[in-house]
Coordinates of C-alpha atoms in Angstrom, one line a residue:
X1 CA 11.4 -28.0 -17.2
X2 CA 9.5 -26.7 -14.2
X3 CA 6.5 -28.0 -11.7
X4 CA 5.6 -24.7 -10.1
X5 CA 3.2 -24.4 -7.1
X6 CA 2.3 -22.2 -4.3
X7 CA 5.3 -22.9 -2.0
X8 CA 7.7 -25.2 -4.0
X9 CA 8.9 -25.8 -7.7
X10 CA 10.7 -28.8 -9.3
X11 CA 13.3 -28.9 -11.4
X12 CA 16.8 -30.3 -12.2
X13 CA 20.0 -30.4 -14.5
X14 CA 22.0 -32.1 -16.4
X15 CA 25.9 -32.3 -16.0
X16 CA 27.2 -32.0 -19.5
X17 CA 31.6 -32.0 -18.5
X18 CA 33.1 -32.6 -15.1
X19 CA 35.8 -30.4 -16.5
X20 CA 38.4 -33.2 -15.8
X21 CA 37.5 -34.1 -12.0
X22 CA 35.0 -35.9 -10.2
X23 CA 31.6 -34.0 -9.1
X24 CA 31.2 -34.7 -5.5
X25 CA 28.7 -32.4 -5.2
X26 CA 25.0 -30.8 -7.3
X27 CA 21.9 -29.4 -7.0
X28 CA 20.0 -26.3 -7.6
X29 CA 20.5 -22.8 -5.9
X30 CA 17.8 -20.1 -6.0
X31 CA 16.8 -16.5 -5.3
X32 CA 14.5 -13.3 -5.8
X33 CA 17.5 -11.8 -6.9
X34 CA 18.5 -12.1 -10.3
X35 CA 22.3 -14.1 -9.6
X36 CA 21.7 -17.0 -7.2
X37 CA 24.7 -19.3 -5.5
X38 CA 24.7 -21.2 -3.3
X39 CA 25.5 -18.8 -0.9
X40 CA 21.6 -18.4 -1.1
X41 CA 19.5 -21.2 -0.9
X42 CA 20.3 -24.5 -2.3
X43 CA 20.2 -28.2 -2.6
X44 CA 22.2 -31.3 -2.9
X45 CA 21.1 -34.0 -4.6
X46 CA 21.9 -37.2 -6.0
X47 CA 23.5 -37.5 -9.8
X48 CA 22.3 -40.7 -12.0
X49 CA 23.6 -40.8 -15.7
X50 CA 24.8 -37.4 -15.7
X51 CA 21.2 -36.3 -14.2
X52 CA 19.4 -34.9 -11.4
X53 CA 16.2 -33.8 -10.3
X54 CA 15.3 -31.4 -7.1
X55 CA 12.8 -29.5 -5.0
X56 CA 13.1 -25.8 -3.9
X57 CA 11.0 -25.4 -0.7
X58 CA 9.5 -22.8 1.3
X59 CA 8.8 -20.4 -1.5
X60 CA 6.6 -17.2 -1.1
X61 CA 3.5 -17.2 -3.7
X62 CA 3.2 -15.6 -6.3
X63 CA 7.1 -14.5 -6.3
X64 CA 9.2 -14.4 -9.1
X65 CA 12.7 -16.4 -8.1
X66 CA 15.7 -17.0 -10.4
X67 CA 17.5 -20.6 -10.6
X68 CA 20.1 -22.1 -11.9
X69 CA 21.7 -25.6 -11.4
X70 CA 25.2 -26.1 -10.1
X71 CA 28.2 -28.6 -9.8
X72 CA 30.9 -28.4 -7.8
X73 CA 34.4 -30.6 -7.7
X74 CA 38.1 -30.0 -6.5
X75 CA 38.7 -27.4 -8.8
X76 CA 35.4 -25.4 -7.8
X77 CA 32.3 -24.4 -8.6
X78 CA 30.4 -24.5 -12.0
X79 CA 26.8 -22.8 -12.7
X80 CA 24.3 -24.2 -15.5
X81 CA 21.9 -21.1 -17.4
X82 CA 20.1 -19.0 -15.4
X83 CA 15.8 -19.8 -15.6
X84 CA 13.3 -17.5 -13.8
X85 CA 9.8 -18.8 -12.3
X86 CA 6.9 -17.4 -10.8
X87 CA 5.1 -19.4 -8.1
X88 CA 1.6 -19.5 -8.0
X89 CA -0.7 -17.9 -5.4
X90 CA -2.2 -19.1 -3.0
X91 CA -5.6 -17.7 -3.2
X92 CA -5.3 -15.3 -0.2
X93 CA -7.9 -12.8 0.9
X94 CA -7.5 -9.3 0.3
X95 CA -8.4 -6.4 2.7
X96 CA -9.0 -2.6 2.2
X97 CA -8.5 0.3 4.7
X98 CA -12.2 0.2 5.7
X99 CA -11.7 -3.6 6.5
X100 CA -13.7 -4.9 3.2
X101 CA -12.0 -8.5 3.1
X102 CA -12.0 -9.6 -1.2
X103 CA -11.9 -12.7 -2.6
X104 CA -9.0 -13.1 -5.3
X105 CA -8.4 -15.3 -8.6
X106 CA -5.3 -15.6 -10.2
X107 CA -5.8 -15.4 -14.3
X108 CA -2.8 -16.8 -16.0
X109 CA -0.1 -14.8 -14.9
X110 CA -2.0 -11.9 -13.3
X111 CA -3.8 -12.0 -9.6
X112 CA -7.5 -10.3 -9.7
X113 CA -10.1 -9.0 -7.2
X114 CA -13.1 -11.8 -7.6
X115 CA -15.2 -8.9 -6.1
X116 CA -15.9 -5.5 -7.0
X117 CA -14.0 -3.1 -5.1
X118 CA -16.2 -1.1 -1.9
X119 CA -13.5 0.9 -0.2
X120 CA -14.2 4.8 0.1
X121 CA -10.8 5.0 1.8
X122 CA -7.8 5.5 0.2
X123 CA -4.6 3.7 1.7
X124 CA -3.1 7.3 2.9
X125 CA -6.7 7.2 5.5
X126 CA -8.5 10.3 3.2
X127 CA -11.9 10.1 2.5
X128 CA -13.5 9.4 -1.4
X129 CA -16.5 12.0 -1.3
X130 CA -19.9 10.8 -1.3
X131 CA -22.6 12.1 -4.1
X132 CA -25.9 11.0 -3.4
X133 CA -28.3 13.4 -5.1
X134 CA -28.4 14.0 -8.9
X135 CA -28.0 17.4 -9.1
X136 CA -24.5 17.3 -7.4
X137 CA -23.2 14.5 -9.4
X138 CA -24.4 16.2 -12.6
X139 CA -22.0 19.1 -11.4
X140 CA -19.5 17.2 -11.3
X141 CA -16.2 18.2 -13.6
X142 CA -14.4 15.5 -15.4
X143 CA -11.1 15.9 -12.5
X144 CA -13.7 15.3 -9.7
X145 CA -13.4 13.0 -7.3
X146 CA -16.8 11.0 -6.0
X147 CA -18.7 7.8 -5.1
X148 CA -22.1 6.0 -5.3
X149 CA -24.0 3.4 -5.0
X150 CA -25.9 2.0 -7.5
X151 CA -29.6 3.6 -6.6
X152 CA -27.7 5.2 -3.6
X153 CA -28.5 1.8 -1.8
X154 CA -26.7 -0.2 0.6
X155 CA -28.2 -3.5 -0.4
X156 CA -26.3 -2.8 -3.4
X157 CA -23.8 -2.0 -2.4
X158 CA -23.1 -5.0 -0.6
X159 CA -23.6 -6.8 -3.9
X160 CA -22.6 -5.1 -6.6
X161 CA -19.4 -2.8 -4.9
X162 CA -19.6 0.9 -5.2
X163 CA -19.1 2.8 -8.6
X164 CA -16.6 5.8 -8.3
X165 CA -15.9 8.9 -11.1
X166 CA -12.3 8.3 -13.0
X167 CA -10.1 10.7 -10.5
X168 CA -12.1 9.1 -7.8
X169 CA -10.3 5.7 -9.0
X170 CA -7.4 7.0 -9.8
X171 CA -6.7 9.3 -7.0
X172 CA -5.9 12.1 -8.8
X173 CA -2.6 10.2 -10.6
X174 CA -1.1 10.2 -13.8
X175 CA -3.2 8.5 -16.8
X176 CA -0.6 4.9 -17.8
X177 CA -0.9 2.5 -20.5
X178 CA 2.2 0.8 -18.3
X179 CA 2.7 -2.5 -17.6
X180 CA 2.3 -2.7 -15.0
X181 CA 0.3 0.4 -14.7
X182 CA 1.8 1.7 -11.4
X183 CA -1.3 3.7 -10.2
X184 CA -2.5 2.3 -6.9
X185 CA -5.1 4.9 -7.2
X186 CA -8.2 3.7 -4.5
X187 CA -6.6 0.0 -4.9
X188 CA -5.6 -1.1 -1.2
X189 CA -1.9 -1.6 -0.5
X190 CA -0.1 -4.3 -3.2
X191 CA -2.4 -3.7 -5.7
X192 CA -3.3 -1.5 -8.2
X193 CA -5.5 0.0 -11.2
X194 CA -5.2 -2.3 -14.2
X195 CA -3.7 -0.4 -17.5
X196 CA -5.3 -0.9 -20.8
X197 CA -2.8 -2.8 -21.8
X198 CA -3.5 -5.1 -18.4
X199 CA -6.4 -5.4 -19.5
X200 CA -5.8 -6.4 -22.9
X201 CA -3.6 -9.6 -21.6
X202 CA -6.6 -10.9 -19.4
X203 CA -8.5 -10.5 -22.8
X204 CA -5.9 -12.7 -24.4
X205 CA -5.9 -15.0 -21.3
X206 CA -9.9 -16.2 -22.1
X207 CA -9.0 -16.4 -25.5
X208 CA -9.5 -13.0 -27.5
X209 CA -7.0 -12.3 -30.0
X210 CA -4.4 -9.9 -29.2
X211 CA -5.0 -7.8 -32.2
X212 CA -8.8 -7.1 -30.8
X213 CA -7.1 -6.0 -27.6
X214 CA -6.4 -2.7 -29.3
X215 CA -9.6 -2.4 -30.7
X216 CA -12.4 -0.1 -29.5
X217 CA -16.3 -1.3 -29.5
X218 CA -17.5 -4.9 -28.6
X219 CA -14.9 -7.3 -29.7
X220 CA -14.6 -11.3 -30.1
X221 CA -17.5 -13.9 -29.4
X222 CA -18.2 -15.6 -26.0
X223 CA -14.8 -14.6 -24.2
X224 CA -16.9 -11.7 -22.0
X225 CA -19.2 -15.2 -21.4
X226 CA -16.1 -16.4 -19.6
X227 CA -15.5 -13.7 -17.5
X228 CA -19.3 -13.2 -16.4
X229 CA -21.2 -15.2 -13.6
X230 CA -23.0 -17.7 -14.5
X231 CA -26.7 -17.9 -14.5
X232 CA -29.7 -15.4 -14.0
X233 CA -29.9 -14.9 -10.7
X234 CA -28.6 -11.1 -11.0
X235 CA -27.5 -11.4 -14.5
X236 CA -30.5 -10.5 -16.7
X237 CA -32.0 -13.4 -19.3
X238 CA -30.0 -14.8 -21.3
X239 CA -27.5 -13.8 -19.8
X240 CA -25.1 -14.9 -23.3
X241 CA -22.2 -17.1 -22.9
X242 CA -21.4 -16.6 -19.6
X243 CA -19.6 -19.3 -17.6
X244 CA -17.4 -17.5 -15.3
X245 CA -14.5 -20.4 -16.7
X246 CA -11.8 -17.9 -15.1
X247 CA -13.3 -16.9 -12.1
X248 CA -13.3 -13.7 -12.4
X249 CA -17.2 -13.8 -11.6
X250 CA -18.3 -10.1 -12.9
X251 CA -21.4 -9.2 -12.0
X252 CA -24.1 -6.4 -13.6
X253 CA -23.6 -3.5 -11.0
X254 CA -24.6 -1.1 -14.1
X255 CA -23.4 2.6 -13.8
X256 CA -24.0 6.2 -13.2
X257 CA -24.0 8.4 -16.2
X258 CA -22.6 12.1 -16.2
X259 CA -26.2 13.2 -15.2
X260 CA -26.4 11.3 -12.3
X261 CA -29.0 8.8 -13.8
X262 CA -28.4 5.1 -12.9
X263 CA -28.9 2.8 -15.5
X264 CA -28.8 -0.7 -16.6
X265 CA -28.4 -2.9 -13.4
X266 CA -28.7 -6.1 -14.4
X267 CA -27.8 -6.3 -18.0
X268 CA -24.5 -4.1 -17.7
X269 CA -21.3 -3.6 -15.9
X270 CA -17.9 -1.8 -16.7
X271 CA -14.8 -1.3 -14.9
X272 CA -12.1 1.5 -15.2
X273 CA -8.8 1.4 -16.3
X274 CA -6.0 3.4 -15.1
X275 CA -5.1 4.7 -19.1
X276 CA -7.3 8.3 -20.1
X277 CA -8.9 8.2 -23.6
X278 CA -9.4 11.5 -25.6
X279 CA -10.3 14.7 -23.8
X280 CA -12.1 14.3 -21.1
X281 CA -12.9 10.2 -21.0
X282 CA -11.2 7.2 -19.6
X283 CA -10.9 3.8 -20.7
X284 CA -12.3 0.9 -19.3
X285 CA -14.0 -2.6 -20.2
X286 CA -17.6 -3.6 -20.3
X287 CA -19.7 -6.8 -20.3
X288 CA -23.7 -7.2 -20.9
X289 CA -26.1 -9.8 -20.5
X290 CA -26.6 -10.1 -23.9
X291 CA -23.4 -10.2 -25.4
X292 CA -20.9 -12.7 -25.3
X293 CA -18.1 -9.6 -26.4
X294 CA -16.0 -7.9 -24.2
X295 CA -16.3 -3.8 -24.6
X296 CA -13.5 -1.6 -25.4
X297 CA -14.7 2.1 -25.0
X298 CA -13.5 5.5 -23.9
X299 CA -16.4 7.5 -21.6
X300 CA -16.7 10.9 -19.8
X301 CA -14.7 10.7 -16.6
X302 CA -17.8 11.7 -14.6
X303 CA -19.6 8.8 -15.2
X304 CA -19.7 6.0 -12.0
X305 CA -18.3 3.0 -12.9
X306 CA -16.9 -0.2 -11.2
X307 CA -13.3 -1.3 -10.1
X308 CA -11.8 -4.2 -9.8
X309 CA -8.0 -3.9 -9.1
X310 CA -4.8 -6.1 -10.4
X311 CA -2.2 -7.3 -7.5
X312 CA 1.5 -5.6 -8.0
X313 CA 4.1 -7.9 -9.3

């Protein structure tokens, strides 16, 4: 059994033959790499009735580290089965190449953005093209790169993040249902654009069935509720369900259709995934202030919708 935390995890062992000499010695040895010894790093610890417990120490977050317990008498060195752990993390800020800093949320296993992405930056220092007037935007071609925001205002901007076109989020990459997705696209460094499939298990995570994960249109009941801030202070009336329980705290930036109309700030938001639908559209996942449902949808690539990127594992 584990106690996982940011920096440190608990666990033990349980010696089961001394193989025909006394133990003078046990503990637990541990390591990113996948076949610790105590050549890595390791404890000693105290044995009781063929038990013992022990704390690894000074662990990075949100790493994944491989254990395994270990005896040692005169005739040398034994090790128990092999476990592997992730720590937790430790809710640090994240921070584009424009200097946006983001808050972050860690969803059962997976490590959000809390905010909507703003950069127009990607990590190599190239510029995402601005497309202000409607006539341009509606000119746009479904492999074309470009970014708003919402009403072409900076006060929204500052609230609701900026909406980009697909390629514009994906950087011109590769279309991946992967797990995990491996598109960086306009994500800053060590993180990424979440697959459909990501997607899917952060469904799962505030309780949608995994089935519905596959499904296209508005699925399950109030688990959108849970990923939507609370309250109607930007959120439209009623504002259904929503109790921002994972902290994911979505908010209803709206988006800019393939015309270069804005529409539905306040009652709407979707975000991109890094996996392209049929033809010309992407996918990506929707919430509304009068739905409880999460949205499952394929749209024209052109369109201007939201970000919100996954950290690499």
């Amino acid at each position: 059994a584990f106690e996982v935390g940011m920096f440190s995890a608990y666990s033990g062992g349980i010696i089961l033959s001394d193989g025909g000499a006394d133990i003078t010695s046990v503990g637990l040895c541990w390591s990113p790499h996948s076949n610790p010894r105590i050549d890595d790093n390791y404890t000693v610890d105290d044995i009781e009735s063929g038990r013992f417990e022990s704390k690894m120490i000074e662990l990075e977050p949100y790493t994944e580290y491989f254990m395994r317990a270990y005896a040692i008498n005169n005739i040398g060195i034994a090790y128990g089965e092999k476990f592997a752990f992730r720590t937790l993390w430790d809710n640090s800020e994240a921070i584009d190449m424009d200097g946006n800093v983001y808050a972050t949320v860690q969803i059962g296993d997976q490590v959000w953005l809390a905010e909507n992405l703003r950069s127009v930056t990607y990590s190599n220092g190239s510029s995402i093209p601005l497309v202000e007037s409607s006539e341009e935007w509606a000119a746009l071609g479904s492999d074309s790169k470009a970014y708003c925001h919402l009403g072409n205002s900076e006060l929204s901007y500052e609230t609701y993040g900026t909406l980009y076109t697909w390629q514009a989020a994906m950087n011109g990459e590769e279309s991946s249902l992967e797990v995990p997705s491996g598109v960086q696209g306009v994500c800053p460094a060590g993180w990424h654009l979440p697959s459909d499939k990501e997607w899917g298990q952060l469904e799962m995570e505030v309780g949608l069935g995994e089935i519905y994960t596959h499904e296209d249109g508005w699925r399950g009941w109030e688990q959108g509720g849970k990923l939507k801030q609370s309250g109607t202070d930007l959120w439209k009336e009623p504002n259904d369900f929503a109790t921002n329980e994972s902290g994911f705290s979505a908010l209803p930036a709206g988006f800019r259709d393939s015309d270069g109309a804005f529409h539905s700030e306040g009652s709407f938001t979707a975000f991109w995934s890094s996996s392209g639908g049929k033809a010309e559209d992407a996918g990506l996942r929707g919430l509304h202030a009068w739905r409880g449902e999460i949205l499952r949808e394929n749209y024209p690539a052109s369109h201007g919708f939201s970000v919100r990127c996954l950290k690499d594992r």
